[in-house]
Amino acid sequence: EAGVVQSPRYKIIEKKQPVAFWCNPISGHNTLYWYRQNLGQGPELLIRYENEEAVDDSQLPKDRFSAERLKGVDSTLKIQPAELGDSAVYLCASSLGGVSYEQFFGPGTRLTVL
Amino acid sequence: AQKVTQAQTEISVVEKEDVTLDCVYETRDTTYYLFWYKQPPSGELVFLIRRNSFDEQNEISGRYSWNFQKSTSSFNFTITASQVVDSAVYFCALSEARYSSASKIIFGSGTRLSIRP
């Protein structure tokens, strides 16, 4: 069974440029998470989807970040415009149904903003 | 409010030693779940264990064991006879099992474990 797929794995951009990350969760997993992980810290939840509904986006900086999960399967996270402080690893995870279940993580996208 | 504290930022032990990683949590909910994840140098987080708040039975899986104590709000992880391959960052996480949109998940800051040959 395929795991969580993310692309790209690495991205280097200049500040003020837009960037997008893509995630395909494990088949059948209704819940999809986007996290940001800064160096030496734990994952910080940005947004959580239950199917196509964003049920927790309280930590998403909505002035520059947006996300969508059309058809309740794969998802895209966008930053526009990127700032230096956005440099981090962006992780996507999925679980069978809600936060009570264990999550399966993708390899992450390492974003560097210059 | 939820909180997960992993006070040990880094631990270094010699191979074959036993090591315990501490996790202390705070929640006002009576129903919640606790997790441990491993993040090896490759970077991908790997699920290790899930525990619900009503099950305080300790669990053993090979060289890994977990001690859940509600009285001290702790969910500690012990590796027996550590091996170099255990070197990684370990995260403890807490989720509150409310109705879907109110459920929250939070990770601790992690403990970096180094096993020296």
mmCIF file of C-alpha atoms in Angstrom:
data_model
loop_
_atom_site.group_PDB
_atom_site.id
_atom_site.type_symbol
_atom_site.label_atom_id
_atom_site.label_comp_id
_atom_site.label_asym_id
_atom_site.label_seq_id
_atom_site.Cartn_x
_atom_site.Cartn_y
_atom_site.Cartn_z
ATOM 1 C CA GLU A 1 0.000 0.000 0.000
ATOM 2 C CA ALA A 2 1.345 3.403 -0.965
ATOM 3 C CA GLY A 3 2.084 5.857 1.798
ATOM 4 C CA VAL A 4 1.421 9.577 1.905
ATOM 5 C CA VAL A 5 2.940 11.248 -1.123
ATOM 6 C CA GLN A 6 4.193 14.807 -1.113
ATOM 7 C CA SER A 7 5.781 16.959 -3.750
ATOM 8 C CA PRO A 8 8.065 18.652 -4.224
ATOM 9 C CA ARG A 9 10.583 17.363 -1.695
ATOM 10 C CA TYR A 10 12.597 20.553 -1.751
ATOM 11 C CA LYS A 11 11.797 24.078 -2.824
ATOM 12 C CA ILE A 12 13.935 27.184 -2.816
ATOM 13 C CA ILE A 13 12.299 30.497 -3.607
ATOM 14 C CA GLU A 14 12.907 34.171 -3.069
ATOM 15 C CA LYS A 15 10.779 36.094 -0.625
ATOM 16 C CA LYS A 16 7.519 37.476 -1.958
ATOM 17 C CA GLN A 17 7.250 34.619 -4.446
ATOM 18 C CA PRO A 18 4.344 32.173 -4.303
ATOM 19 C CA VAL A 19 4.812 28.481 -3.584
ATOM 20 C CA ALA A 20 2.532 25.464 -3.518
ATOM 21 C CA PHE A 21 2.822 22.029 -1.960
ATOM 22 C CA TRP A 22 0.859 18.961 -2.950
ATOM 23 C CA CYS A 23 -0.186 15.973 -0.890
ATOM 24 C CA ASN A 24 -1.883 12.702 -1.746
ATOM 25 C CA PRO A 25 -3.002 10.817 1.375
ATOM 26 C CA ILE A 26 -3.316 7.109 1.914
ATOM 27 C CA SER A 27 -6.320 5.718 0.083
ATOM 28 C CA GLY A 28 -9.385 5.623 2.283
ATOM 29 C CA HIS A 29 -8.073 8.081 4.858
ATOM 30 C CA ASN A 30 -10.692 10.730 5.456
ATOM 31 C CA THR A 31 -8.590 13.040 7.581
ATOM 32 C CA LEU A 32 -5.739 15.062 6.136
ATOM 33 C CA TYR A 33 -3.372 17.312 8.051
ATOM 34 C CA TRP A 34 -0.872 19.957 7.071
ATOM 35 C CA TYR A 35 1.853 20.730 9.576
ATOM 36 C CA ARG A 36 4.789 23.087 9.670
ATOM 37 C CA GLN A 37 7.926 21.895 11.430
ATOM 38 C CA ASN A 38 10.639 24.373 12.279
ATOM 39 C CA LEU A 39 14.138 23.179 13.040
ATOM 40 C CA GLY A 40 14.351 21.547 16.436
ATOM 41 C CA GLN A 41 10.634 21.747 17.103
ATOM 42 C CA GLY A 42 7.636 19.503 16.913
ATOM 43 C CA PRO A 43 5.078 19.620 14.108
ATOM 44 C CA GLU A 44 2.622 22.496 14.387
ATOM 45 C CA LEU A 45 -0.792 21.914 12.890
ATOM 46 C CA LEU A 46 -1.774 24.379 10.191
ATOM 47 C CA ILE A 47 -5.001 22.868 8.968
ATOM 48 C CA ARG A 48 -6.978 19.670 9.295
ATOM 49 C CA TYR A 49 -9.530 18.351 6.825
ATOM 50 C CA GLU A 50 -12.276 15.843 7.428
ATOM 51 C CA ASN A 51 -13.047 14.782 3.866
ATOM 52 C CA GLU A 52 -13.261 18.077 1.968
ATOM 53 C CA GLU A 53 -14.162 20.210 4.998
ATOM 54 C CA ALA A 54 -11.508 22.231 6.818
ATOM 55 C CA VAL A 55 -12.488 21.554 10.439
ATOM 56 C CA ASP A 56 -9.502 23.168 12.143
ATOM 57 C CA ASP A 57 -7.611 26.013 10.505
ATOM 58 C CA SER A 58 -7.115 28.078 13.633
ATOM 59 C CA GLN A 59 -3.311 28.070 13.252
ATOM 60 C CA LEU A 60 -3.262 28.829 9.528
ATOM 61 C CA PRO A 61 -1.973 32.361 8.780
ATOM 62 C CA LYS A 62 -4.836 33.210 6.513
ATOM 63 C CA ASP A 63 -3.380 36.417 5.166
ATOM 64 C CA ARG A 64 -0.836 34.478 3.147
ATOM 65 C CA PHE A 65 -1.618 30.785 3.473
ATOM 66 C CA SER A 66 -4.437 28.934 1.767
ATOM 67 C CA ALA A 67 -5.314 25.310 1.343
ATOM 68 C CA GLU A 68 -7.821 23.205 -0.487
ATOM 69 C CA ARG A 69 -8.854 19.599 -0.625
ATOM 70 C CA LEU A 70 -11.100 19.211 -3.592
ATOM 71 C CA LYS A 71 -13.101 15.983 -3.767
ATOM 72 C CA GLY A 72 -11.792 15.010 -0.346
ATOM 73 C CA VAL A 73 -8.670 13.287 -1.630
ATOM 74 C CA ASP A 74 -5.463 15.143 -2.435
ATOM 75 C CA SER A 75 -4.703 18.582 -1.117
ATOM 76 C CA THR A 76 -2.696 21.672 -1.944
ATOM 77 C CA LEU A 77 -1.181 24.160 0.485
ATOM 78 C CA LYS A 78 -0.181 27.552 -0.903
ATOM 79 C CA ILE A 79 1.821 30.450 0.434
ATOM 80 C CA GLN A 80 1.563 33.805 -1.284
ATOM 81 C CA PRO A 81 3.695 35.793 -0.813
ATOM 82 C CA ALA A 82 6.357 33.810 1.008
ATOM 83 C CA GLU A 83 8.376 35.426 3.796
ATOM 84 C CA LEU A 84 11.767 34.542 5.209
ATOM 85 C CA GLY A 85 10.118 33.124 8.330
ATOM 86 C CA ASP A 86 8.209 30.582 6.263
ATOM 87 C CA SER A 87 11.356 28.515 5.800
ATOM 88 C CA ALA A 88 10.507 25.156 7.377
ATOM 89 C CA VAL A 89 9.510 21.615 6.543
ATOM 90 C CA TYR A 90 5.868 21.268 5.554
ATOM 91 C CA LEU A 91 4.447 17.906 6.476
ATOM 92 C CA CYS A 92 1.299 16.248 5.258
ATOM 93 C CA ALA A 93 -0.302 13.415 7.182
ATOM 94 C CA SER A 94 -3.455 11.374 6.947
ATOM 95 C CA SER A 95 -5.474 9.211 9.285
ATOM 96 C CA LEU A 96 -8.403 6.877 9.009
ATOM 97 C CA GLY A 97 -10.875 9.135 10.777
ATOM 98 C CA GLY A 98 -10.123 12.078 13.018
ATOM 99 C CA VAL A 99 -7.462 12.896 15.569
ATOM 100 C CA SER A 100 -8.176 9.793 17.643
ATOM 101 C CA TYR A 101 -6.371 7.682 15.077
ATOM 102 C CA GLU A 102 -2.690 7.405 14.420
ATOM 103 C CA GLN A 103 -1.349 9.533 11.620
ATOM 104 C CA PHE A 104 0.767 8.497 8.699
ATOM 105 C CA PHE A 105 3.175 11.136 7.527
ATOM 106 C CA GLY A 106 4.644 11.949 4.166
ATOM 107 C CA PRO A 107 8.340 12.756 3.678
ATOM 108 C CA GLY A 108 7.699 16.503 3.845
ATOM 109 C CA THR A 109 8.670 19.455 1.679
ATOM 110 C CA ARG A 110 11.666 21.446 2.830
ATOM 111 C CA LEU A 111 11.053 25.088 1.927
ATOM 112 C CA THR A 112 13.844 27.624 1.904
ATOM 113 C CA VAL A 113 12.931 31.275 1.408
ATOM 114 C CA LEU A 114 15.841 33.516 0.467
ATOM 115 C CA ALA B 1 -5.774 24.219 27.263
ATOM 116 C CA GLN B 2 -3.767 21.351 25.863
ATOM 117 C CA LYS B 3 -0.070 21.086 26.467
ATOM 118 C CA VAL B 4 2.574 18.441 25.913
ATOM 119 C CA THR B 5 5.941 18.805 27.608
ATOM 120 C CA GLN B 6 9.025 16.836 26.716
ATOM 121 C CA ALA B 7 11.518 18.330 29.105
ATOM 122 C CA GLN B 8 14.474 16.321 27.841
ATOM 123 C CA THR B 9 15.744 18.133 24.783
ATOM 124 C CA GLU B 10 18.592 15.719 24.107
ATOM 125 C CA ILE B 11 19.692 12.400 25.550
ATOM 126 C CA SER B 12 22.853 10.518 24.713
ATOM 127 C CA VAL B 13 23.561 6.994 25.935
ATOM 128 C CA VAL B 14 25.895 4.184 25.059
ATOM 129 C CA GLU B 15 24.515 1.283 23.086
ATOM 130 C CA LYS B 16 22.793 -1.411 25.154
ATOM 131 C CA GLU B 17 21.860 1.008 27.916
ATOM 132 C CA ASP B 18 18.209 1.464 28.821
ATOM 133 C CA VAL B 19 16.755 4.919 28.299
ATOM 134 C CA THR B 20 13.466 6.557 29.249
ATOM 135 C CA LEU B 21 11.922 9.484 27.412
ATOM 136 C CA ASP B 22 9.516 11.541 29.467
ATOM 137 C CA CYS B 23 6.222 13.031 28.334
ATOM 138 C CA VAL B 24 3.933 15.100 30.536
ATOM 139 C CA TYR B 25 0.623 16.364 29.245
ATOM 140 C CA GLU B 26 -2.161 18.721 30.256
ATOM 141 C CA THR B 27 -5.779 18.491 29.213
ATOM 142 C CA ARG B 28 -9.151 19.278 30.692
ATOM 143 C CA ASP B 29 -10.852 16.512 28.759
ATOM 144 C CA THR B 30 -11.576 13.121 30.269
ATOM 145 C CA THR B 31 -11.356 11.373 26.912
ATOM 146 C CA TYR B 32 -8.148 11.810 25.028
ATOM 147 C CA TYR B 33 -5.459 9.908 23.151
ATOM 148 C CA LEU B 34 -1.717 9.876 23.538
ATOM 149 C CA PHE B 35 0.789 8.986 20.857
ATOM 150 C CA TRP B 36 4.491 8.505 20.352
ATOM 151 C CA TYR B 37 6.176 9.091 16.995
ATOM 152 C CA LYS B 38 9.745 8.546 15.877
ATOM 153 C CA GLN B 39 11.509 10.860 13.432
ATOM 154 C CA PRO B 40 14.743 9.255 12.215
ATOM 155 C CA PRO B 41 17.443 11.258 10.419
ATOM 156 C CA SER B 42 15.642 10.587 7.131
ATOM 157 C CA GLY B 43 12.925 12.917 8.398
ATOM 158 C CA GLU B 44 9.695 10.950 8.022
ATOM 159 C CA LEU B 45 7.662 10.618 11.217
ATOM 160 C CA VAL B 46 6.711 7.074 12.080
ATOM 161 C CA PHE B 47 3.868 6.103 14.392
ATOM 162 C CA LEU B 48 4.876 3.966 17.406
ATOM 163 C CA ILE B 49 1.908 3.715 19.736
ATOM 164 C CA ARG B 50 -1.530 5.084 20.590
ATOM 165 C CA ARG B 51 -3.134 5.016 24.013
ATOM 166 C CA ASN B 52 -6.602 6.149 25.052
ATOM 167 C CA SER B 53 -7.260 7.795 28.386
ATOM 168 C CA PHE B 54 -9.251 4.863 29.736
ATOM 169 C CA ASP B 55 -6.522 2.308 29.234
ATOM 170 C CA GLU B 56 -3.706 2.673 31.731
ATOM 171 C CA GLN B 57 -2.272 -0.724 31.094
ATOM 172 C CA ASN B 58 1.407 -0.565 30.276
ATOM 173 C CA GLU B 59 2.440 -1.850 26.900
ATOM 174 C CA ILE B 60 5.531 -3.680 25.737
ATOM 175 C CA SER B 61 6.574 -4.203 22.161
ATOM 176 C CA GLY B 62 9.927 -5.864 21.821
ATOM 177 C CA ARG B 63 12.511 -3.518 23.315
ATOM 178 C CA TYR B 64 9.974 -0.693 23.602
ATOM 179 C CA SER B 65 7.659 -0.151 26.536
ATOM 180 C CA TRP B 66 5.303 2.595 27.550
ATOM 181 C CA ASN B 67 4.157 3.638 31.005
ATOM 182 C CA PHE B 68 0.921 5.615 31.157
ATOM 183 C CA GLN B 69 0.019 7.169 34.523
ATOM 184 C CA LYS B 70 -3.018 9.407 34.676
ATOM 185 C CA SER B 71 -2.246 10.361 38.272
ATOM 186 C CA THR B 72 0.899 12.170 37.125
ATOM 187 C CA SER B 73 -0.328 12.968 33.583
ATOM 188 C CA SER B 74 2.646 11.177 32.129
ATOM 189 C CA PHE B 75 3.180 8.821 29.228
ATOM 190 C CA ASN B 76 6.808 7.767 29.321
ATOM 191 C CA PHE B 77 8.633 5.680 26.751
ATOM 192 C CA THR B 78 11.452 3.277 27.605
ATOM 193 C CA ILE B 79 13.844 1.635 25.211
ATOM 194 C CA THR B 80 15.591 -1.393 26.664
ATOM 195 C CA ALA B 81 19.034 -2.408 25.414
ATOM 196 C CA SER B 82 19.238 0.564 23.075
ATOM 197 C CA GLN B 83 20.716 0.231 19.615
ATOM 198 C CA VAL B 84 22.285 2.733 17.242
ATOM 199 C CA VAL B 85 19.218 2.445 14.993
ATOM 200 C CA ASP B 86 17.141 3.918 17.814
ATOM 201 C CA SER B 87 18.863 7.253 17.277
ATOM 202 C CA ALA B 88 16.117 9.687 16.277
ATOM 203 C CA VAL B 89 13.900 12.455 17.542
ATOM 204 C CA TYR B 90 10.914 11.152 19.456
ATOM 205 C CA PHE B 91 7.674 13.086 19.745
ATOM 206 C CA CYS B 92 4.836 12.662 22.175
ATOM 207 C CA ALA B 93 1.414 13.911 21.029
ATOM 208 C CA LEU B 94 -2.013 14.442 22.563
ATOM 209 C CA SER B 95 -5.416 14.579 20.926
ATOM 210 C CA GLU B 96 -8.726 15.392 22.538
ATOM 211 C CA ALA B 97 -11.599 13.224 21.388
ATOM 212 C CA ARG B 98 -14.365 15.766 21.155
ATOM 213 C CA TYR B 99 -16.811 16.005 18.305
ATOM 214 C CA SER B 100 -14.874 16.287 15.117
ATOM 215 C CA SER B 101 -14.517 20.017 14.521
ATOM 216 C CA ALA B 102 -13.498 20.722 18.117
ATOM 217 C CA SER B 103 -10.895 17.985 18.352
ATOM 218 C CA LYS B 104 -7.359 19.180 18.763
ATOM 219 C CA ILE B 105 -3.991 17.566 18.223
ATOM 220 C CA ILE B 106 -0.757 18.870 19.676
ATOM 221 C CA PHE B 107 2.814 17.599 19.567
ATOM 222 C CA GLY B 108 5.569 18.049 22.112
ATOM 223 C CA SER B 109 8.853 19.648 21.112
ATOM 224 C CA GLY B 110 10.610 16.305 20.892
ATOM 225 C CA THR B 111 13.565 14.562 22.497
ATOM 226 C CA ARG B 112 16.640 13.930 20.385
ATOM 227 C CA LEU B 113 18.059 10.521 21.311
ATOM 228 C CA SER B 114 21.596 9.623 20.331
ATOM 229 C CA ILE B 115 22.872 6.105 20.835
ATOM 230 C CA ARG B 116 26.661 5.888 20.787
ATOM 231 C CA PRO B 117 28.311 2.629 19.682
#
